[in-house]
């Protein structure tokens, strides 16, 4: 059996929830840990990396950890306030994949996640048309929807994906 590792970075608890679901989908003995306590990736055959989205990519702590992962079978997951099928989410996936160059990327999972309360309040109050991201009805609806995630369906989708990624990878 392969040695598996799930490393995550979380501020609001969103990504931690998804990380726990991912861990449940992998074999018994899979190590789950926050990025600040993560071991060197060398001893692991399959690594799942979870992050919250910061400026259209993985957060800074996870970005640094990703730089240490080389020559591994990896999959990544993340939470963001945008819709997971949006152009923004595609940029996030591409940036994460770029950071993991030199590894075999087996798959990825993104779902919405609530913003930290102060950030949510600040964004909801931003009505200035001159701001970089002015409040629009669509943006308001998206932020309110994100506040309800990750939900039970998101967590089950993460479990199902990582279960299938692990099962499909024959050498593990």
PDB file of C-alpha atoms in Angstrom:
ATOM      1  CA  UNK A   1       0.000   0.000   0.000  1.00  0.00           C
ATOM      2  CA  UNK A   2       1.226   3.453  -0.864  1.00  0.00           C
ATOM      3  CA  UNK A   3       2.104   6.024   1.753  1.00  0.00           C
ATOM      4  CA  UNK A   4      -0.428   8.829   1.391  1.00  0.00           C
ATOM      5  CA  UNK A   5      -0.343  12.391   2.680  1.00  0.00           C
ATOM      6  CA  UNK A   6      -3.013  15.103   2.782  1.00  0.00           C
ATOM      7  CA  UNK A   7      -1.624  18.588   3.455  1.00  0.00           C
ATOM      8  CA  UNK A   8      -3.902  21.596   3.690  1.00  0.00           C
ATOM      9  CA  UNK A   9      -3.931  25.302   4.431  1.00  0.00           C
ATOM     10  CA  UNK A  10      -7.090  26.834   5.870  1.00  0.00           C
ATOM     11  CA  UNK A  11      -8.130  30.151   7.391  1.00  0.00           C
ATOM     12  CA  UNK A  12     -11.896  29.807   7.779  1.00  0.00           C
ATOM     13  CA  UNK A  13     -12.066  26.018   8.107  1.00  0.00           C
ATOM     14  CA  UNK A  14     -13.385  25.466   4.568  1.00  0.00           C
ATOM     15  CA  UNK A  15     -10.289  23.781   3.200  1.00  0.00           C
ATOM     16  CA  UNK A  16      -9.804  21.797   6.410  1.00  0.00           C
ATOM     17  CA  UNK A  17     -13.318  20.344   5.942  1.00  0.00           C
ATOM     18  CA  UNK A  18     -12.500  19.278   2.381  1.00  0.00           C
ATOM     19  CA  UNK A  19      -9.123  17.887   3.528  1.00  0.00           C
ATOM     20  CA  UNK A  20     -10.884  15.718   6.103  1.00  0.00           C
ATOM     21  CA  UNK A  21     -13.250  14.422   3.404  1.00  0.00           C
ATOM     22  CA  UNK A  22     -10.281  13.669   1.133  1.00  0.00           C
ATOM     23  CA  UNK A  23      -8.562  11.818   3.974  1.00  0.00           C
ATOM     24  CA  UNK A  24     -11.684   9.685   4.462  1.00  0.00           C
ATOM     25  CA  UNK A  25     -11.477   8.601   0.817  1.00  0.00           C
ATOM     26  CA  UNK A  26      -7.878   7.425   1.063  1.00  0.00           C
ATOM     27  CA  UNK A  27      -6.515   4.300   2.765  1.00  0.00           C
ATOM     28  CA  UNK A  28      -6.277   3.901   6.501  1.00  0.00           C
ATOM     29  CA  UNK A  29      -3.005   5.337   7.709  1.00  0.00           C
ATOM     30  CA  UNK A  30      -3.098   8.361   5.409  1.00  0.00           C
ATOM     31  CA  UNK A  31      -1.507  11.279   7.219  1.00  0.00           C
ATOM     32  CA  UNK A  32      -3.574  14.484   7.423  1.00  0.00           C
ATOM     33  CA  UNK A  33      -1.859  17.670   8.556  1.00  0.00           C
ATOM     34  CA  UNK A  34      -1.951  21.442   8.206  1.00  0.00           C
ATOM     35  CA  UNK A  35       0.752  22.858   5.975  1.00  0.00           C
ATOM     36  CA  UNK A  36       2.531  24.493   8.922  1.00  0.00           C
ATOM     37  CA  UNK A  37       3.154  21.001  10.374  1.00  0.00           C
ATOM     38  CA  UNK A  38       3.623  19.132   7.098  1.00  0.00           C
ATOM     39  CA  UNK A  39       6.474  16.669   6.791  1.00  0.00           C
ATOM     40  CA  UNK A  40       8.847  16.638   3.863  1.00  0.00           C
ATOM     41  CA  UNK A  41       7.055  14.983   0.935  1.00  0.00           C
ATOM     42  CA  UNK A  42       9.873  12.540   0.142  1.00  0.00           C
ATOM     43  CA  UNK A  43       8.466   9.508   1.996  1.00  0.00           C
ATOM     44  CA  UNK A  44       5.021   9.663   0.376  1.00  0.00           C
ATOM     45  CA  UNK A  45       3.796   8.104  -2.865  1.00  0.00           C
ATOM     46  CA  UNK A  46       0.489   9.977  -3.189  1.00  0.00           C
ATOM     47  CA  UNK A  47       0.057  13.546  -1.965  1.00  0.00           C
ATOM     48  CA  UNK A  48      -3.164  15.559  -1.843  1.00  0.00           C
ATOM     49  CA  UNK A  49      -2.606  19.305  -1.467  1.00  0.00           C
ATOM     50  CA  UNK A  50      -5.387  21.634  -0.308  1.00  0.00           C
ATOM     51  CA  UNK A  51      -5.445  25.410  -0.301  1.00  0.00           C
ATOM     52  CA  UNK A  52      -7.604  28.463  -0.044  1.00  0.00           C
ATOM     53  CA  UNK A  53      -7.442  30.722  -3.063  1.00  0.00           C
ATOM     54  CA  UNK A  54      -5.404  33.897  -2.833  1.00  0.00           C
ATOM     55  CA  UNK A  55      -5.039  36.141  -5.889  1.00  0.00           C
ATOM     56  CA  UNK A  56      -6.089  33.440  -8.347  1.00  0.00           C
ATOM     57  CA  UNK A  57      -3.800  30.759  -6.948  1.00  0.00           C
ATOM     58  CA  UNK A  58      -2.917  28.710  -3.912  1.00  0.00           C
ATOM     59  CA  UNK A  59      -2.353  30.691  -0.718  1.00  0.00           C
ATOM     60  CA  UNK A  60       1.251  31.672   0.125  1.00  0.00           C
ATOM     61  CA  UNK A  61       1.907  28.893   2.678  1.00  0.00           C
ATOM     62  CA  UNK A  62       0.722  26.191   0.301  1.00  0.00           C
ATOM     63  CA  UNK A  63       2.638  27.775  -2.562  1.00  0.00           C
ATOM     64  CA  UNK A  64       5.851  27.412  -0.556  1.00  0.00           C
ATOM     65  CA  UNK A  65       5.080  23.794   0.326  1.00  0.00           C
ATOM     66  CA  UNK A  66       4.207  22.943  -3.285  1.00  0.00           C
ATOM     67  CA  UNK A  67       7.707  24.069  -4.263  1.00  0.00           C
ATOM     68  CA  UNK A  68       9.111  21.213  -2.149  1.00  0.00           C
ATOM     69  CA  UNK A  69       7.043  18.526  -3.890  1.00  0.00           C
ATOM     70  CA  UNK A  70       8.874  17.003  -6.864  1.00  0.00           C
ATOM     71  CA  UNK A  71       8.528  13.735  -8.737  1.00  0.00           C
ATOM     72  CA  UNK A  72       5.373  12.707  -6.879  1.00  0.00           C
ATOM     73  CA  UNK A  73       1.864  11.587  -7.773  1.00  0.00           C
ATOM     74  CA  UNK A  74      -0.281  14.484  -6.613  1.00  0.00           C
ATOM     75  CA  UNK A  75      -3.795  15.828  -6.717  1.00  0.00           C
ATOM     76  CA  UNK A  76      -4.943  19.170  -5.425  1.00  0.00           C
ATOM     77  CA  UNK A  77      -8.090  20.706  -4.030  1.00  0.00           C
ATOM     78  CA  UNK A  78      -9.100  24.186  -3.074  1.00  0.00           C
ATOM     79  CA  UNK A  79     -11.853  26.445  -1.865  1.00  0.00           C
ATOM     80  CA  UNK A  80     -12.730  29.814  -3.345  1.00  0.00           C
ATOM     81  CA  UNK A  81     -15.519  32.362  -3.316  1.00  0.00           C
ATOM     82  CA  UNK A  82     -15.934  32.069  -7.096  1.00  0.00           C
ATOM     83  CA  UNK A  83     -17.902  29.367  -8.864  1.00  0.00           C
ATOM     84  CA  UNK A  84     -15.769  26.232  -9.441  1.00  0.00           C
ATOM     85  CA  UNK A  85     -16.554  26.251 -13.174  1.00  0.00           C
ATOM     86  CA  UNK A  86     -15.720  29.956 -13.664  1.00  0.00           C
ATOM     87  CA  UNK A  87     -12.869  31.469 -15.662  1.00  0.00           C
ATOM     88  CA  UNK A  88     -11.347  32.500 -12.330  1.00  0.00           C
ATOM     89  CA  UNK A  89     -11.374  28.881 -11.140  1.00  0.00           C
ATOM     90  CA  UNK A  90      -9.680  27.802 -14.383  1.00  0.00           C
ATOM     91  CA  UNK A  91      -6.905  30.310 -13.666  1.00  0.00           C
ATOM     92  CA  UNK A  92      -6.556  28.855 -10.170  1.00  0.00           C
ATOM     93  CA  UNK A  93      -6.253  25.327 -11.566  1.00  0.00           C
ATOM     94  CA  UNK A  94      -3.655  26.446 -14.096  1.00  0.00           C
ATOM     95  CA  UNK A  95      -1.598  28.291 -11.489  1.00  0.00           C
ATOM     96  CA  UNK A  96      -1.670  25.303  -9.118  1.00  0.00           C
ATOM     97  CA  UNK A  97      -0.653  22.988 -11.958  1.00  0.00           C
ATOM     98  CA  UNK A  98       2.244  25.309 -12.839  1.00  0.00           C
ATOM     99  CA  UNK A  99       3.414  25.203  -9.212  1.00  0.00           C
ATOM    100  CA  UNK A 100       3.354  21.409  -9.335  1.00  0.00           C
ATOM    101  CA  UNK A 101       5.429  21.083 -12.495  1.00  0.00           C
ATOM    102  CA  UNK A 102       7.717  18.075 -12.192  1.00  0.00           C
ATOM    103  CA  UNK A 103       4.980  15.950 -10.607  1.00  0.00           C
ATOM    104  CA  UNK A 104       2.283  13.735 -12.055  1.00  0.00           C
ATOM    105  CA  UNK A 105      -1.003  15.561 -11.445  1.00  0.00           C
ATOM    106  CA  UNK A 106      -3.742  12.971 -11.121  1.00  0.00           C
ATOM    107  CA  UNK A 107      -6.648  15.373 -10.704  1.00  0.00           C
ATOM    108  CA  UNK A 108      -8.065  18.449  -9.039  1.00  0.00           C
ATOM    109  CA  UNK A 109     -11.124  19.561  -7.116  1.00  0.00           C
ATOM    110  CA  UNK A 110     -12.384  23.076  -6.424  1.00  0.00           C
ATOM    111  CA  UNK A 111     -15.497  24.112  -4.562  1.00  0.00           C
ATOM    112  CA  UNK A 112     -16.888  27.312  -3.231  1.00  0.00           C
ATOM    113  CA  UNK A 113     -16.123  28.341   0.311  1.00  0.00           C
ATOM    114  CA  UNK A 114     -17.174  31.161   2.542  1.00  0.00           C
ATOM    115  CA  UNK A 115     -14.930  34.163   2.969  1.00  0.00           C
ATOM    116  CA  UNK A 116     -13.588  35.155   6.363  1.00  0.00           C
ATOM    117  CA  UNK A 117     -16.262  37.322   8.028  1.00  0.00           C
ATOM    118  CA  UNK A 118     -14.305  40.601   7.889  1.00  0.00           C
ATOM    119  CA  UNK A 119     -13.422  40.086   4.226  1.00  0.00           C
ATOM    120  CA  UNK A 120     -17.039  39.161   3.450  1.00  0.00           C
ATOM    121  CA  UNK A 121     -18.345  42.311   5.151  1.00  0.00           C
ATOM    122  CA  UNK A 122     -15.784  44.491   3.399  1.00  0.00           C
ATOM    123  CA  UNK A 123     -16.629  43.080  -0.025  1.00  0.00           C
ATOM    124  CA  UNK A 124     -20.367  43.301   0.531  1.00  0.00           C
ATOM    125  CA  UNK A 125     -19.988  46.969   1.546  1.00  0.00           C
ATOM    126  CA  UNK A 126     -17.863  47.862  -1.504  1.00  0.00           C
ATOM    127  CA  UNK A 127     -20.308  49.734  -3.714  1.00  0.00           C
ATOM    128  CA  UNK A 128     -17.770  52.027  -5.347  1.00  0.00           C
ATOM    129  CA  UNK A 129     -17.867  51.655  -9.137  1.00  0.00           C
ATOM    130  CA  UNK A 130     -14.180  52.666  -9.151  1.00  0.00           C
ATOM    131  CA  UNK A 131     -12.984  49.733  -7.050  1.00  0.00           C
ATOM    132  CA  UNK A 132     -11.226  46.838  -8.704  1.00  0.00           C
ATOM    133  CA  UNK A 133     -14.204  44.585  -7.966  1.00  0.00           C
ATOM    134  CA  UNK A 134     -17.338  46.697  -7.538  1.00  0.00           C
ATOM    135  CA  UNK A 135     -20.414  45.062  -6.063  1.00  0.00           C
ATOM    136  CA  UNK A 136     -22.835  43.891  -8.715  1.00  0.00           C
ATOM    137  CA  UNK A 137     -25.980  41.817  -8.299  1.00  0.00           C
ATOM    138  CA  UNK A 138     -24.122  38.790  -9.717  1.00  0.00           C
ATOM    139  CA  UNK A 139     -21.193  39.277  -7.353  1.00  0.00           C
ATOM    140  CA  UNK A 140     -23.516  39.661  -4.368  1.00  0.00           C
ATOM    141  CA  UNK A 141     -25.341  36.441  -5.314  1.00  0.00           C
ATOM    142  CA  UNK A 142     -22.033  34.584  -5.739  1.00  0.00           C
ATOM    143  CA  UNK A 143     -20.684  35.726  -2.360  1.00  0.00           C
ATOM    144  CA  UNK A 144     -23.925  34.779  -0.632  1.00  0.00           C
ATOM    145  CA  UNK A 145     -23.861  31.370  -2.319  1.00  0.00           C
ATOM    146  CA  UNK A 146     -20.202  30.859  -1.360  1.00  0.00           C
ATOM    147  CA  UNK A 147     -21.149  31.495   2.280  1.00  0.00           C
ATOM    148  CA  UNK A 148     -23.112  28.203   2.184  1.00  0.00           C
ATOM    149  CA  UNK A 149     -20.110  26.099   1.141  1.00  0.00           C
ATOM    150  CA  UNK A 150     -18.495  23.703   1.381  1.00  0.00           C
ATOM    151  CA  UNK A 151     -21.698  21.770   1.902  1.00  0.00           C
ATOM    152  CA  UNK A 152     -22.362  18.051   2.270  1.00  0.00           C
ATOM    153  CA  UNK A 153     -22.534  17.578  -1.508  1.00  0.00           C
ATOM    154  CA  UNK A 154     -19.167  19.309  -1.993  1.00  0.00           C
ATOM    155  CA  UNK A 155     -17.612  17.017   0.609  1.00  0.00           C
ATOM    156  CA  UNK A 156     -19.108  13.909  -0.964  1.00  0.00           C
ATOM    157  CA  UNK A 157     -17.885  15.043  -4.401  1.00  0.00           C
ATOM    158  CA  UNK A 158     -14.366  15.453  -2.987  1.00  0.00           C
ATOM    159  CA  UNK A 159     -14.499  11.983  -1.397  1.00  0.00           C
ATOM    160  CA  UNK A 160     -15.725  10.406  -4.628  1.00  0.00           C
ATOM    161  CA  UNK A 161     -13.071  12.079  -6.759  1.00  0.00           C
ATOM    162  CA  UNK A 162     -10.156  11.198  -4.490  1.00  0.00           C
ATOM    163  CA  UNK A 163     -11.443   7.649  -4.007  1.00  0.00           C
ATOM    164  CA  UNK A 164     -11.492   7.228  -7.803  1.00  0.00           C
ATOM    165  CA  UNK A 165      -8.093   8.901  -8.291  1.00  0.00           C
ATOM    166  CA  UNK A 166      -6.530   6.561  -5.760  1.00  0.00           C
ATOM    167  CA  UNK A 167      -8.268   3.477  -7.185  1.00  0.00           C
ATOM    168  CA  UNK A 168      -7.372   4.330 -10.792  1.00  0.00           C
ATOM    169  CA  UNK A 169      -3.703   4.764 -10.075  1.00  0.00           C
ATOM    170  CA  UNK A 170      -2.557   1.175 -10.462  1.00  0.00           C
ATOM    171  CA  UNK A 171       0.905   1.441  -8.929  1.00  0.00           C
ATOM    172  CA  UNK A 172      -0.345   2.722  -5.583  1.00  0.00           C
TER     173      UNK A 172
END
